[in-house]
Amino acid sequence: MSVIVVGGGLAGLTAATELVSAGVEVTVLEARDRVGGRTHGIEVAPGNWVDAGAAYLGERHTSLLALLARTGLKTTPTTMAGASTFALNDGRDTSPGRFPPLNAVALGGMFDLLDELVASVRVDAPWLTPNAAELDAMTAAQWARHNLPHPDAQLFFPLFLGEMMAADPADISVLHMAFYLRSGGGVSYLNAFEGGAQEERVAGGAHQVCEVLAAALGDRVRLSDPVRAIHQDADGVTVYAASGELRADRVIVALPPLLADGLEYHPALPAPRASAQTAPGCAVKLHLVYPRPLWREHGLSGWSVSADGPLLSTVDDSPEGGVGVLTGFVTGSEARRFGALTYAEQRAAAFAQARQLFPQLPDPVSFFVTDWVTAEYSRGCYAALFGPGDWMRHGPHLTEPHQRVHWAGTETSTEFFGLMEGAIRSGHRVAAEITAEQH
Ligand SMILES: Cc1cc2nc3c(=O)[nH]c(=O)nc-3n(C[C@H](O)[C@H](O)[C@H](O)COP(=O)(O)OP(=O)(O)OC[C@H]3O[C@@H](n4cnc5c(N)ncnc54)[C@H](O)[C@@H]3O)c2cc1C
């Protein structure tokens, strides 16, 4: 059997690796001049790599951990020692823990409500949740207006969603929010560093996982070869890529839904994979580089949360024993605004905010911007955001093969949707689907 995999991210390369071990003839077509997709490393100082895309993982990310063990890559703990910094109302506060200095009862009530909502969702099939249609018709912004009367909860809710999902609450349905939070292990697990989903990073950068997989696949992986169309006939599939036409018995489309929907299919897809309501998650990731992690010398963790942006949060992502790196996240509608600025304007805005948050520190020695908002071959970062109606319309079809075309990608995984773990699990699922047909 021969299989063409469209997309050389974690999902596509996991599937390709497994199919090759099962004796299948595989070709991976990747649009970019690199593999890895939404994992991407940048070298901010000689030998010091940081994650411009996905970074964090926790102990429940068992498929990713197994892959790291197999590829010989190590993890490093995310550093969270020291006080947090908050700029939520006028001015700046520091506080020993990560809980923001806002009304604790109001925020506790908000998290209780979210926990209740999250527990009510059928994670394996969100569209079968008892009141799914109602939850899918309402946006998270509408939910917050009805359920969060206290101004502190109103203030903090969009910051929480911006950080967890790179989402503007107006862009996602309540069903999607609740599903996403449940799929990732629940609010507490997703939100936590120690013992949670942000506990570790891949030492040297998460991009290495795909690089190692691609190296083992060798010349089965073709870079800079975007696919534009997939035509099926009685005998097989023809894939139209930049380099020409390829034939195979099966195709795996391992792309985010907005991109998968942009390919031309013959016969046409019975149902689209995205709608006008599906939004690309919006994140711009910044790296502020210092000679060493100077904030630690002032008893600070480097973790901060700001209400007025552009940086929603900062976190200490310093490579072990290397330069100091504060990663800044700009998300949601702020990311769209920030992405439109020039590099000089972005740098000036980020430095001004860093001075306000960390007045003890000198300006960074260098500054890097990775804008995922306009990334042609991603369209959705951290992941696609399902808007009102999307789960009810598309949910039941997300993994259903279209004749010889199979689907992978983190957005097809109901476990750890949107995360590296979800992408890898989708790769295992689709490879099993195809090898089962072979027997
Ligand atoms: C800023 C940011 C922060 C994140 N943080 C985390 C985190 O901390 N932890 C975590 O677990 N996850 C995180 N994520 C999410 C994680 O990166 C993704 O869930 C995961 O990498 C998705 O893998 P994938 O294979 O499903 O899709 P992708 O990585 O998007 O792979 C799809 C591939 O297809 C290629 N492609 C696109 N169009 C075509 C075409 N027409 N033809 C051929 N190839 C094409 C793309 O170039 C890409 O390589 C983050 C993502 C971003 C962007």
Short mmCIF file of N, CA, C and O and ligand atoms in Angstrom, two decimals, residues 6-12 29-32 34 36-39 52-56 61 225-227 254-256 259 263 283 285 329 372 377-378 381-382 409-411 418-421 423, ligand 1:
data_model
loop_
_atom_site.label_atom_id
_atom_site.label_comp_id
_atom_site.label_asym_id
_atom_site.label_seq_id
_atom_site.Cartn_x
_atom_site.Cartn_y
_atom_site.Cartn_z
N VAL A 6 -0.13 14.66 3.86
CA VAL A 6 -0.07 16.10 3.58
C VAL A 6 0.15 16.82 4.91
O VAL A 6 -0.73 16.82 5.77
N GLY A 7 1.33 17.41 5.09
CA GLY A 7 1.64 18.14 6.33
C GLY A 7 2.67 17.41 7.17
O GLY A 7 2.45 16.28 7.60
N GLY A 8 3.80 18.09 7.39
CA GLY A 8 4.90 17.50 8.18
C GLY A 8 4.99 18.08 9.56
O GLY A 8 6.06 18.43 10.04
N GLY A 9 3.84 18.19 10.24
CA GLY A 9 3.84 18.55 11.67
C GLY A 9 3.88 17.28 12.49
O GLY A 9 4.13 16.18 11.97
N LEU A 10 3.62 17.41 13.79
CA LEU A 10 3.69 16.24 14.68
C LEU A 10 2.72 15.15 14.25
O LEU A 10 3.05 13.96 14.31
N ALA A 11 1.51 15.54 13.83
CA ALA A 11 0.51 14.54 13.46
C ALA A 11 0.95 13.78 12.22
O ALA A 11 0.96 12.54 12.20
N GLY A 12 1.33 14.51 11.18
CA GLY A 12 1.70 13.88 9.91
C GLY A 12 2.93 13.00 10.06
O GLY A 12 2.97 11.87 9.55
N LEU A 29 4.35 15.34 2.16
CA LEU A 29 4.48 16.60 1.43
C LEU A 29 4.28 17.75 2.40
O LEU A 29 3.20 17.88 3.01
N GLU A 30 5.29 18.57 2.56
CA GLU A 30 5.26 19.66 3.53
C GLU A 30 5.41 20.99 2.78
O GLU A 30 6.34 21.16 2.00
N ALA A 31 4.52 21.93 3.08
CA ALA A 31 4.52 23.20 2.35
C ALA A 31 5.72 24.09 2.70
O ALA A 31 6.30 24.75 1.83
N ARG A 32 6.08 24.09 3.97
CA ARG A 32 7.17 24.99 4.39
C ARG A 32 8.54 24.39 4.02
O ARG A 32 8.63 23.22 3.67
N ARG A 34 10.63 23.76 6.19
CA ARG A 34 11.03 23.05 7.42
C ARG A 34 9.87 22.16 7.84
O ARG A 34 8.72 22.42 7.47
N GLY A 36 7.70 20.47 11.22
CA GLY A 36 7.39 20.90 12.59
C GLY A 36 6.13 21.71 12.73
O GLY A 36 5.53 21.74 13.80
N GLY A 37 5.71 22.41 11.66
CA GLY A 37 4.47 23.17 11.72
C GLY A 37 4.43 24.13 12.90
O GLY A 37 5.27 25.04 12.99
N ARG A 38 3.49 23.87 13.80
CA ARG A 38 3.31 24.78 14.95
C ARG A 38 4.33 24.54 16.07
O ARG A 38 4.23 25.15 17.12
N THR A 39 5.29 23.64 15.86
CA THR A 39 6.47 23.61 16.73
C THR A 39 7.59 24.25 15.90
O THR A 39 7.73 23.92 14.71
N ALA A 52 9.41 29.05 19.54
CA ALA A 52 8.57 30.11 18.99
C ALA A 52 7.14 29.62 18.82
O ALA A 52 6.21 30.40 18.65
N GLY A 53 6.96 28.30 18.86
CA GLY A 53 5.63 27.69 18.82
C GLY A 53 5.38 26.97 20.13
O GLY A 53 5.66 27.51 21.20
N ALA A 54 4.88 25.72 20.02
CA ALA A 54 4.55 24.95 21.23
C ALA A 54 5.77 24.76 22.10
O ALA A 54 6.88 24.58 21.61
N ALA A 55 5.53 24.78 23.43
CA ALA A 55 6.66 24.63 24.34
C ALA A 55 6.37 23.63 25.47
O ALA A 55 7.20 22.78 25.77
N TYR A 56 5.20 23.72 26.11
CA TYR A 56 5.03 23.09 27.43
C TYR A 56 4.34 21.74 27.35
O TYR A 56 3.51 21.49 26.48
N HIS A 61 0.83 13.93 29.29
CA HIS A 61 1.08 13.92 27.83
C HIS A 61 1.91 12.69 27.49
O HIS A 61 3.08 12.78 27.09
N ASP A 225 6.76 21.93 -0.66
CA ASP A 225 5.93 21.26 -1.67
C ASP A 225 4.44 21.30 -1.26
O ASP A 225 3.84 20.28 -0.93
N PRO A 226 3.85 22.51 -1.26
CA PRO A 226 2.45 22.62 -0.83
C PRO A 226 1.49 21.85 -1.75
O PRO A 226 1.65 21.86 -2.97
N VAL A 227 0.52 21.23 -1.13
CA VAL A 227 -0.52 20.49 -1.86
C VAL A 227 -1.68 21.44 -2.10
O VAL A 227 -2.03 22.24 -1.23
N ALA A 254 -3.11 16.03 7.20
CA ALA A 254 -2.74 16.32 8.60
C ALA A 254 -2.55 17.82 8.76
O ALA A 254 -1.48 18.31 9.11
N LEU A 255 -3.63 18.55 8.46
CA LEU A 255 -3.60 20.02 8.47
C LEU A 255 -4.67 20.55 9.42
O LEU A 255 -5.68 19.88 9.65
N PRO A 256 -4.49 21.78 9.94
CA PRO A 256 -5.59 22.39 10.71
C PRO A 256 -6.82 22.56 9.81
O PRO A 256 -6.67 22.71 8.59
N LEU A 259 -7.13 25.06 6.89
CA LEU A 259 -6.27 24.79 5.74
C LEU A 259 -6.75 23.56 4.98
O LEU A 259 -6.71 23.54 3.74
N LEU A 263 -8.14 23.08 0.51
CA LEU A 263 -7.70 22.25 -0.62
C LEU A 263 -8.91 21.96 -1.51
O LEU A 263 -10.05 22.01 -1.05
N ALA A 283 -2.08 34.10 18.18
CA ALA A 283 -0.99 34.31 19.13
C ALA A 283 0.22 34.90 18.42
O ALA A 283 0.57 34.48 17.32
N LYS A 285 4.13 35.39 19.61
CA LYS A 285 5.03 35.03 20.71
C LYS A 285 6.28 35.91 20.62
O LYS A 285 6.86 36.05 19.53
N PHE A 329 3.45 36.54 25.62
CA PHE A 329 2.34 36.09 24.79
C PHE A 329 1.40 37.26 24.51
O PHE A 329 0.95 37.93 25.45
N TRP A 372 2.08 34.28 14.57
CA TRP A 372 1.36 33.13 14.02
C TRP A 372 0.03 33.56 13.40
O TRP A 372 -0.64 32.74 12.76
N TYR A 377 0.68 28.88 6.52
CA TYR A 377 0.53 27.43 6.60
C TYR A 377 0.18 26.95 8.01
O TYR A 377 0.45 25.81 8.36
N SER A 378 -0.41 27.85 8.84
CA SER A 378 -0.90 27.40 10.15
C SER A 378 -2.38 27.72 10.33
O SER A 378 -3.17 26.86 10.65
N CYS A 381 -3.59 29.32 15.86
CA CYS A 381 -2.57 29.05 16.86
C CYS A 381 -3.03 29.56 18.21
O CYS A 381 -3.41 30.70 18.31
N TYR A 382 -2.99 28.80 19.20
CA TYR A 382 -2.42 27.49 19.31
C TYR A 382 -3.15 26.48 18.43
O TYR A 382 -2.55 25.51 17.95
N GLY A 409 -4.26 15.50 12.72
CA GLY A 409 -4.02 16.87 13.18
C GLY A 409 -4.65 17.02 14.56
O GLY A 409 -5.64 16.35 14.87
N THR A 410 -4.07 17.90 15.35
CA THR A 410 -4.52 18.04 16.74
C THR A 410 -6.00 18.35 16.83
O THR A 410 -6.68 17.95 17.77
N GLU A 411 -6.55 19.03 15.83
CA GLU A 411 -7.97 19.39 15.87
C GLU A 411 -8.89 18.19 15.61
O GLU A 411 -10.10 18.32 15.69
N GLY A 418 -5.73 20.50 20.42
CA GLY A 418 -5.00 21.77 20.37
C GLY A 418 -3.58 21.69 20.89
O GLY A 418 -2.81 22.63 20.72
N LEU A 419 -3.23 20.57 21.49
CA LEU A 419 -1.89 20.44 22.07
C LEU A 419 -1.04 19.47 21.24
O LEU A 419 -1.57 18.70 20.43
N MET A 420 0.27 19.49 21.50
CA MET A 420 1.17 18.55 20.82
C MET A 420 0.69 17.11 21.06
O MET A 420 0.71 16.28 20.15
N GLU A 421 0.26 16.85 22.30
CA GLU A 421 -0.20 15.51 22.65
C GLU A 421 -1.38 15.08 21.76
O GLU A 421 -1.43 13.93 21.30
N ALA A 423 -2.00 16.15 18.74
CA ALA A 423 -1.49 15.93 17.38
C ALA A 423 -0.90 14.52 17.26
O ALA A 423 -1.20 13.78 16.31
C1 LIG B 1 2.53 29.95 19.79
C2 LIG B 1 2.07 28.56 20.05
C3 LIG B 1 2.13 28.05 21.34
C4 LIG B 1 1.72 26.75 21.60
N1 LIG B 1 1.89 26.23 22.84
C5 LIG B 1 1.71 24.92 23.06
C6 LIG B 1 2.19 24.32 24.25
O1 LIG B 1 2.80 24.98 25.10
N2 LIG B 1 1.97 22.98 24.42
C7 LIG B 1 1.34 22.22 23.47
O2 LIG B 1 1.21 21.00 23.69
N3 LIG B 1 0.90 22.77 22.31
C8 LIG B 1 1.09 24.09 22.08
N4 LIG B 1 0.75 24.64 20.88
C9 LIG B 1 -0.04 23.83 19.93
C10 LIG B 1 0.80 22.80 19.14
O3 LIG B 1 1.86 23.45 18.51
C11 LIG B 1 -0.07 22.12 18.10
O4 LIG B 1 -1.19 21.52 18.71
C12 LIG B 1 0.64 21.00 17.30
O5 LIG B 1 1.96 21.32 17.01
C13 LIG B 1 -0.17 20.73 16.03
O6 LIG B 1 0.43 19.73 15.26
P1 LIG B 1 -0.29 19.25 13.91
O7 LIG B 1 0.60 18.27 13.29
O8 LIG B 1 -1.69 18.87 14.22
O9 LIG B 1 -0.42 20.57 13.02
P2 LIG B 1 0.71 21.53 12.42
O10 LIG B 1 1.86 21.62 13.33
O11 LIG B 1 0.02 22.79 12.06
O12 LIG B 1 1.19 20.76 11.11
C14 LIG B 1 0.59 20.95 9.85
C15 LIG B 1 1.70 20.99 8.81
O13 LIG B 1 1.11 21.08 7.52
C16 LIG B 1 1.85 22.00 6.73
N5 LIG B 1 0.96 22.49 5.68
C17 LIG B 1 0.02 23.44 5.74
N6 LIG B 1 -0.62 23.56 4.56
C18 LIG B 1 -0.08 22.64 3.72
C19 LIG B 1 -0.31 22.26 2.36
N7 LIG B 1 -1.24 22.85 1.61
N8 LIG B 1 0.47 21.28 1.84
C20 LIG B 1 1.43 20.65 2.56
N9 LIG B 1 1.68 20.99 3.85
C21 LIG B 1 0.94 21.95 4.43
C22 LIG B 1 2.29 23.05 7.73
O14 LIG B 1 3.39 23.79 7.26
C23 LIG B 1 2.62 22.19 8.96
O15 LIG B 1 3.96 21.76 8.95
C24 LIG B 1 1.17 25.93 20.58
C25 LIG B 1 1.10 26.45 19.27
C26 LIG B 1 1.56 27.74 19.01
C27 LIG B 1 1.55 28.23 17.61
#
